[in-house]
Short mmCIF file of C-alpha atoms and ligand atoms in Angstrom, two decimals:
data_model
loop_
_atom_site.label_atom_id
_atom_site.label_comp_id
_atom_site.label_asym_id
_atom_site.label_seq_id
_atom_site.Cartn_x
_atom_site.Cartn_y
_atom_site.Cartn_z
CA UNK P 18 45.84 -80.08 -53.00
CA UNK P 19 44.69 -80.52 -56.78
CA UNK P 20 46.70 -77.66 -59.00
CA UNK P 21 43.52 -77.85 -61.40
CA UNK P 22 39.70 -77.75 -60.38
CA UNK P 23 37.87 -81.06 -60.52
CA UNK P 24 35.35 -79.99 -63.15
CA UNK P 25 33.24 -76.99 -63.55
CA UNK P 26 31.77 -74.79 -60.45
CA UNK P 27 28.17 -74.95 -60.44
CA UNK P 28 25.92 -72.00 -58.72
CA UNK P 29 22.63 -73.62 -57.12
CA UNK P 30 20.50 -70.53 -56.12
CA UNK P 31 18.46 -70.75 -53.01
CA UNK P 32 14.76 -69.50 -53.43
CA UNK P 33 13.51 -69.47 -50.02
CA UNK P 34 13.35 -65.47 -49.16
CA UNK P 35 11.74 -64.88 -51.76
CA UNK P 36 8.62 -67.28 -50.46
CA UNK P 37 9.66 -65.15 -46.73
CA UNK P 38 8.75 -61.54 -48.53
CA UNK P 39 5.64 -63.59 -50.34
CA UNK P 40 4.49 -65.10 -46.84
CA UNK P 41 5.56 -61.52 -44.87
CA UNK P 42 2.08 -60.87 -46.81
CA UNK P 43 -0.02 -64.06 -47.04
CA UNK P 44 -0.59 -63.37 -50.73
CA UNK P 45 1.21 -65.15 -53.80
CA UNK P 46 3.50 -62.95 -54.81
CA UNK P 47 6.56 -62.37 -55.11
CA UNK P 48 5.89 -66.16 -56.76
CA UNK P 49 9.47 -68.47 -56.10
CA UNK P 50 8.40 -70.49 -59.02
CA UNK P 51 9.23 -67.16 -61.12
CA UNK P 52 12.06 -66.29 -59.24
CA UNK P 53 13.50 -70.08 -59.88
CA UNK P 54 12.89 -69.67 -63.45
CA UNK P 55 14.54 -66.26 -64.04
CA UNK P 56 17.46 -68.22 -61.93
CA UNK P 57 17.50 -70.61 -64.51
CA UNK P 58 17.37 -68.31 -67.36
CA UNK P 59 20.40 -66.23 -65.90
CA UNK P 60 22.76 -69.43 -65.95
CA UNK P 61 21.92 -71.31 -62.71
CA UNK P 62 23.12 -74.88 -62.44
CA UNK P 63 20.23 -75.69 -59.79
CA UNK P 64 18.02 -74.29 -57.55
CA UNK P 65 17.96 -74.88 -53.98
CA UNK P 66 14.90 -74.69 -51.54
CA UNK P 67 14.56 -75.56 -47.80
CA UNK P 68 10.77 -76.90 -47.07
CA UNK P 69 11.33 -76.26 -43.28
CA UNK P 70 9.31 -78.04 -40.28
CA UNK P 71 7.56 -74.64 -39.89
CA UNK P 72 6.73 -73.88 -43.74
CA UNK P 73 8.04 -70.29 -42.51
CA UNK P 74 9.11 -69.42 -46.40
CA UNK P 75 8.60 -72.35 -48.62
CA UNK P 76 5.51 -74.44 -48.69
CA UNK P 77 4.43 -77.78 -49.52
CA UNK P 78 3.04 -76.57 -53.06
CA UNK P 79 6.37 -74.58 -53.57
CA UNK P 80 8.25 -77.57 -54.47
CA UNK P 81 5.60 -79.46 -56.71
CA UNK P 82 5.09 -76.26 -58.60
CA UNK P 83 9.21 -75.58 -58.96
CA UNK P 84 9.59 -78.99 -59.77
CA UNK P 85 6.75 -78.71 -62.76
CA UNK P 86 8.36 -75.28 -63.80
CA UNK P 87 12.41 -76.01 -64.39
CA UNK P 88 14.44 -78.15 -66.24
CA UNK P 89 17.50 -77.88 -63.83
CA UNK P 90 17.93 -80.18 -60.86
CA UNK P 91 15.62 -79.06 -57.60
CA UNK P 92 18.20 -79.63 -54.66
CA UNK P 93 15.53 -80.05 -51.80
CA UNK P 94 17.05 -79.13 -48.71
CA UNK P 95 15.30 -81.20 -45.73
CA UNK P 96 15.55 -82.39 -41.82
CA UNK P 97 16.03 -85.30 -41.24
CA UNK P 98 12.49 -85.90 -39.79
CA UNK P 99 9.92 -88.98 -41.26
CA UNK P 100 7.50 -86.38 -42.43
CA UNK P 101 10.16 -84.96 -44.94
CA UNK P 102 12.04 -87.99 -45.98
CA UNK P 103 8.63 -89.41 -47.03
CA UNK P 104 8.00 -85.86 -49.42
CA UNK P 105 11.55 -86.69 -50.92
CA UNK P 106 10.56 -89.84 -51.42
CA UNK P 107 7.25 -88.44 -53.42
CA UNK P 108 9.15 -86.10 -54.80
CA UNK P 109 12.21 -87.82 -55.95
CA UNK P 110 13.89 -84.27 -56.51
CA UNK P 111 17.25 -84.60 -58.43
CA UNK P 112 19.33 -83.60 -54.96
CA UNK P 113 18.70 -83.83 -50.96
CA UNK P 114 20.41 -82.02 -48.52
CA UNK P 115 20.22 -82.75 -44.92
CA UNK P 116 20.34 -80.00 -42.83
CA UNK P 117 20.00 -79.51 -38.97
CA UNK P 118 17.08 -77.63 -38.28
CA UNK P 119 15.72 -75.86 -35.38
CA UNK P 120 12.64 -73.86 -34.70
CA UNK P 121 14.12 -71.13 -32.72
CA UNK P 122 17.08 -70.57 -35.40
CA UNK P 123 16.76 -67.86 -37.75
CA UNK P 124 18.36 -69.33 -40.24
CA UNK P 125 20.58 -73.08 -40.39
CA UNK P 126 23.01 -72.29 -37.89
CA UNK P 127 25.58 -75.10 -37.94
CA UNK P 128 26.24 -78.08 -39.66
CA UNK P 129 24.76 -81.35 -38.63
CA UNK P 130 26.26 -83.46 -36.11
CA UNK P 131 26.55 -86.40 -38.05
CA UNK P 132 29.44 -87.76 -35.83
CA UNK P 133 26.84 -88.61 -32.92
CA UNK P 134 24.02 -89.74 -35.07
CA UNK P 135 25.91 -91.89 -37.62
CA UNK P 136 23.44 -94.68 -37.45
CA UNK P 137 20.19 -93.23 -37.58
CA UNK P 138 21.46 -90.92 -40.66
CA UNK P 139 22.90 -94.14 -42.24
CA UNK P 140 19.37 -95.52 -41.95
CA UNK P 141 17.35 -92.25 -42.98
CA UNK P 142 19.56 -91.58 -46.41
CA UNK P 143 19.62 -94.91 -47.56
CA UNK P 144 15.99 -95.01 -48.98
CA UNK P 145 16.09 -91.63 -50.75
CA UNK P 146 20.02 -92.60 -52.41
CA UNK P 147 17.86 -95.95 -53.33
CA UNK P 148 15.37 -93.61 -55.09
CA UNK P 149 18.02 -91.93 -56.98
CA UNK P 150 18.33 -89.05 -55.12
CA UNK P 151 21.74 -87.28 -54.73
CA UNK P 152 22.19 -87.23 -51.28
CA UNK P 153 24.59 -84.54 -49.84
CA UNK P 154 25.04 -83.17 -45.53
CA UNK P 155 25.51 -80.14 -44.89
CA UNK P 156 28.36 -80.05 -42.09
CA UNK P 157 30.92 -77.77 -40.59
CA UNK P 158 34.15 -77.89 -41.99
CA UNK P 159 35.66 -80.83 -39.23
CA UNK P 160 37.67 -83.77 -40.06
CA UNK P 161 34.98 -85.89 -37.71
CA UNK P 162 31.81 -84.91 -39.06
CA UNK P 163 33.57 -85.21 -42.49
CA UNK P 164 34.76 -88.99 -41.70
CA UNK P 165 31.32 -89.79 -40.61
CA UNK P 166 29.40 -88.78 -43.55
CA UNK P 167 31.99 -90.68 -45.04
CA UNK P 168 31.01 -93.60 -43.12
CA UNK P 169 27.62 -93.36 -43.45
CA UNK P 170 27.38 -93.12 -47.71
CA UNK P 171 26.68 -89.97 -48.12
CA UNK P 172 28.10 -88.85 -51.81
CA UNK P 173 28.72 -85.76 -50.64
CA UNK P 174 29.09 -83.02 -48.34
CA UNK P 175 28.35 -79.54 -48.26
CA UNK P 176 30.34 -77.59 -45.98
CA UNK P 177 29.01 -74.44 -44.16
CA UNK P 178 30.86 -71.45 -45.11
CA UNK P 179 29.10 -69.55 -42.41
CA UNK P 180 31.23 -68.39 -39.66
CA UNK P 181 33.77 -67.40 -42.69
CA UNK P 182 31.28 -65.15 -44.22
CA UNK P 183 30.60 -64.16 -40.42
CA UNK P 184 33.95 -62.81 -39.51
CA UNK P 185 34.63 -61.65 -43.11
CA UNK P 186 31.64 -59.03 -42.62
CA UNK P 187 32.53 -58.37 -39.06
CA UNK P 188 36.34 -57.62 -40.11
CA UNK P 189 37.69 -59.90 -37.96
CA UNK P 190 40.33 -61.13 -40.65
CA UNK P 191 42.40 -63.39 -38.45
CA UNK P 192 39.47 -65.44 -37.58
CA UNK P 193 38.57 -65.22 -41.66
CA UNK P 194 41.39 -66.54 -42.54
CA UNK P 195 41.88 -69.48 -40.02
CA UNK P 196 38.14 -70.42 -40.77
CA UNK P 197 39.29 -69.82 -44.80
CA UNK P 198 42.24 -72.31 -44.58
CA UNK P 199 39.94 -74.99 -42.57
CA UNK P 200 37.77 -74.98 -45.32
CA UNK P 201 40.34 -75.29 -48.06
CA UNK P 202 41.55 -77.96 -46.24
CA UNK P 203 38.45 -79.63 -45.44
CA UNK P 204 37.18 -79.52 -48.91
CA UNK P 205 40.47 -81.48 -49.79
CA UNK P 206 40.02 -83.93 -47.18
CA UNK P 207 36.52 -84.75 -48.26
CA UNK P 208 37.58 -85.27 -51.82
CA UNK P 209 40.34 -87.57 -50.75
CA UNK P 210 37.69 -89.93 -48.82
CA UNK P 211 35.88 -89.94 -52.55
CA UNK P 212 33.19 -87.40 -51.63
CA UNK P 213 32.21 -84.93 -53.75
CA UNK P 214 32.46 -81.55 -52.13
CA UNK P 215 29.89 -78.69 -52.10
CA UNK P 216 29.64 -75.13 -50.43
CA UNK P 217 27.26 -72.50 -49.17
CA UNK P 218 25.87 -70.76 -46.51
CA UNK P 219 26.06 -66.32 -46.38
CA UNK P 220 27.74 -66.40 -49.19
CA UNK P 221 28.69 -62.98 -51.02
CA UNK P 222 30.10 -61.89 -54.34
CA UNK P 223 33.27 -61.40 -52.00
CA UNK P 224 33.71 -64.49 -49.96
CA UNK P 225 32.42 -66.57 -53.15
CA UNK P 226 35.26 -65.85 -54.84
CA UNK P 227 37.72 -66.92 -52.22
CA UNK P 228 35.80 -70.24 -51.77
CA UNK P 229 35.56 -70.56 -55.90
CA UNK P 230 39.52 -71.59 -56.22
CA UNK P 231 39.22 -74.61 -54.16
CA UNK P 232 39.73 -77.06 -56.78
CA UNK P 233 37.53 -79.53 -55.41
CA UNK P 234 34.37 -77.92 -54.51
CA UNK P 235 32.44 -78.27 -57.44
CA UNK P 236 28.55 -76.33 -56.38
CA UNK P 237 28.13 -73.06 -54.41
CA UNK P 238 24.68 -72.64 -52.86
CA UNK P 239 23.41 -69.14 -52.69
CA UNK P 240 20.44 -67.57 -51.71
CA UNK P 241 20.28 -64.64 -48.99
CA UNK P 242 22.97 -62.82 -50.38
CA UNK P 243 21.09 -62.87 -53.77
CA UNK P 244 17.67 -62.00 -53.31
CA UNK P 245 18.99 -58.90 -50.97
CA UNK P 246 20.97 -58.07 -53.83
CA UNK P 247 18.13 -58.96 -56.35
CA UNK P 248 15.93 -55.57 -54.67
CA UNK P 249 18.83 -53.06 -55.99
CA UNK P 250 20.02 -54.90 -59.12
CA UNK P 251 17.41 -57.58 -60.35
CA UNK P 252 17.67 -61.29 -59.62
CA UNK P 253 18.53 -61.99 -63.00
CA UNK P 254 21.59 -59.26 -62.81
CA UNK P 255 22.72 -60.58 -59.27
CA UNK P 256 22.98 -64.21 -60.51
CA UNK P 257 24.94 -63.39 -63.66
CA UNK P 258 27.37 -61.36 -61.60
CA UNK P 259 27.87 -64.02 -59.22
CA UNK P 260 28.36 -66.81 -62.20
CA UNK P 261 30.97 -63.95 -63.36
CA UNK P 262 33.02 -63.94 -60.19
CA UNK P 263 32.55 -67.59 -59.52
CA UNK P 264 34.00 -67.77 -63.17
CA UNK P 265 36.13 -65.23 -62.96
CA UNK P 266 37.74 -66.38 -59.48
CA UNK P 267 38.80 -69.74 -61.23
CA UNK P 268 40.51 -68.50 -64.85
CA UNK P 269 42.65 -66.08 -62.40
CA UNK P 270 43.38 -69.49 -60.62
CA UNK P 271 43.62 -72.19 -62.75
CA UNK P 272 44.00 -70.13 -66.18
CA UNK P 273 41.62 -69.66 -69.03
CA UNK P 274 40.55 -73.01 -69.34
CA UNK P 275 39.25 -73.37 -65.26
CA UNK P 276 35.66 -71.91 -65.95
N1 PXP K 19 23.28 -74.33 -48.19
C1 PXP K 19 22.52 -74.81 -47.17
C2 PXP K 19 22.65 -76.23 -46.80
C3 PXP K 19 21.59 -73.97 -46.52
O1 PXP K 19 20.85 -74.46 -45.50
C4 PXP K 19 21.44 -72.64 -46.95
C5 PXP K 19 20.42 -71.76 -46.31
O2 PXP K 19 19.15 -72.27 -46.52
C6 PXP K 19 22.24 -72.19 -48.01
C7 PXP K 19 23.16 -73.06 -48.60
C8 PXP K 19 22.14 -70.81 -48.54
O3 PXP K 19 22.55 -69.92 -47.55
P1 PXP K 19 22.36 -68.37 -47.80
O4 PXP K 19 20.89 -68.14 -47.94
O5 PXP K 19 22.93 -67.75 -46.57
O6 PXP K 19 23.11 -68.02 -49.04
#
């Protein structure tokens, strides 16, 4: 493992529940454009939003009107579907991430299975990487799926921190821990097959700051976590806490200079 970080942690904040509590209504507000600019102004390196099959939270309009609004990278979370590669490709949003999606699911439930789809996905990202978009998969934290997105040219991976936040909230520490050291791992196996190594998925000011000293994850991507906190604390409050423990996490790592 790396005894420094590779470069400075970003924080990509997901916008989608807010569009869920706007849509709970059919209205416009509260607007996601507003809550991704109030992101930006409180020190977000991004801002993440999943245009799902079933436009259950954001909507088509959502992303041309976020795009418009910031100056930080959009990373567009997608399926893998022809009807959303060809709105990346319209699009051309700074960052793509492939998720699995299913209708059922309440939220992305595991990673994707790149390992028994490698040539379709190999096929599907290679237009949007030829459009310049930054093309990253969100899988579990497995030395297959990992190898395979390797295979495939993906730049990089995002691995799902789920189950860790899981059994973190649900006390089960043993499993926490296991699940903690898989990722650590992981994240340094990635890196050493030259991919460039992302995070995210029920994220907390807690289990951030365990996955913020892995020196080569270099983006978190929050967003449930952060608009629930956002109704006690402001958004703009909850984000600049979270920068501060993402920060804070690596300096008690690394030392001063790590943040
Ligand atoms: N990363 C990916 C790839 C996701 O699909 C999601 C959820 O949309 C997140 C990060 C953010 O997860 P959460 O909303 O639980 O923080």
């Amino acid at each position: 493992m790396l005894t420094k970080p590779l470069g400075r942690l970003r924080l990509g904040v997901n916008i989608d529940h807010v569009a869920t509590i706007r849509n709970a209504r059919g209205g416009a507000a509260p607007d996601p454009v507003r809550a991704a600019k109030v992101a930006e102004a409180a020190g977000a390196d991004g801002i993440t939003a999943h245009l799902r099959e079933d436009r259950r939270h954001i909507v088509d309009a959502d992303i041309e009107a976020i795009i418009e609004a910031i100056s930080i990278p959009l990373n567009f979370e997608m399926a893998a579907t022809e009807e959303m590669q060809k709105i990346a490709l319209r699009h051309r949003p700074h960052a793509v991430c492939i998720v699995p999606e299913r209708r059922e699911e309440r939220t992305t439930e595991g990673g994707l299975e790149v390992a028994r789809e490698e040539n379709r996905l190999a096929h599907f990202i290679a237009p949007l990487r030829e459009a310049g978009c930054r093309v990253s998969i969100f899988i579990a934290a497995d030395r297959r799926q990992i190898e395979a997105a390797a295979r495939i040219g993906a730049p990089v991976i995002e691995l799902h921190t789920g189950a860790y936040c899981d059994y973190h909230a649900e006390g089960r520490f043993e499993e926490r821990d296991a699940e903690l050291a898989r990722l650590r791992d992981m994240a340094a196996f990635g890196h050493s097959l030259g991919l460039e190594v992302h995070a995210g998925h029920g994220l907390t000011y807690e289990t951030a700051a365990e996955v913020s000293v892995f020196p080569e994850v270099m983006e978190l991507n929050i967003g449930h976590f952060l608009i629930g906190e956002a109704i006690f604390s402001g958004l703009d409050s909850a984000i600049r806490r979270m920068r501060d423990v993402m920060d804070r996490a690596r300096r008690e790592a690394f030392g001063a200079g790590a943040a």
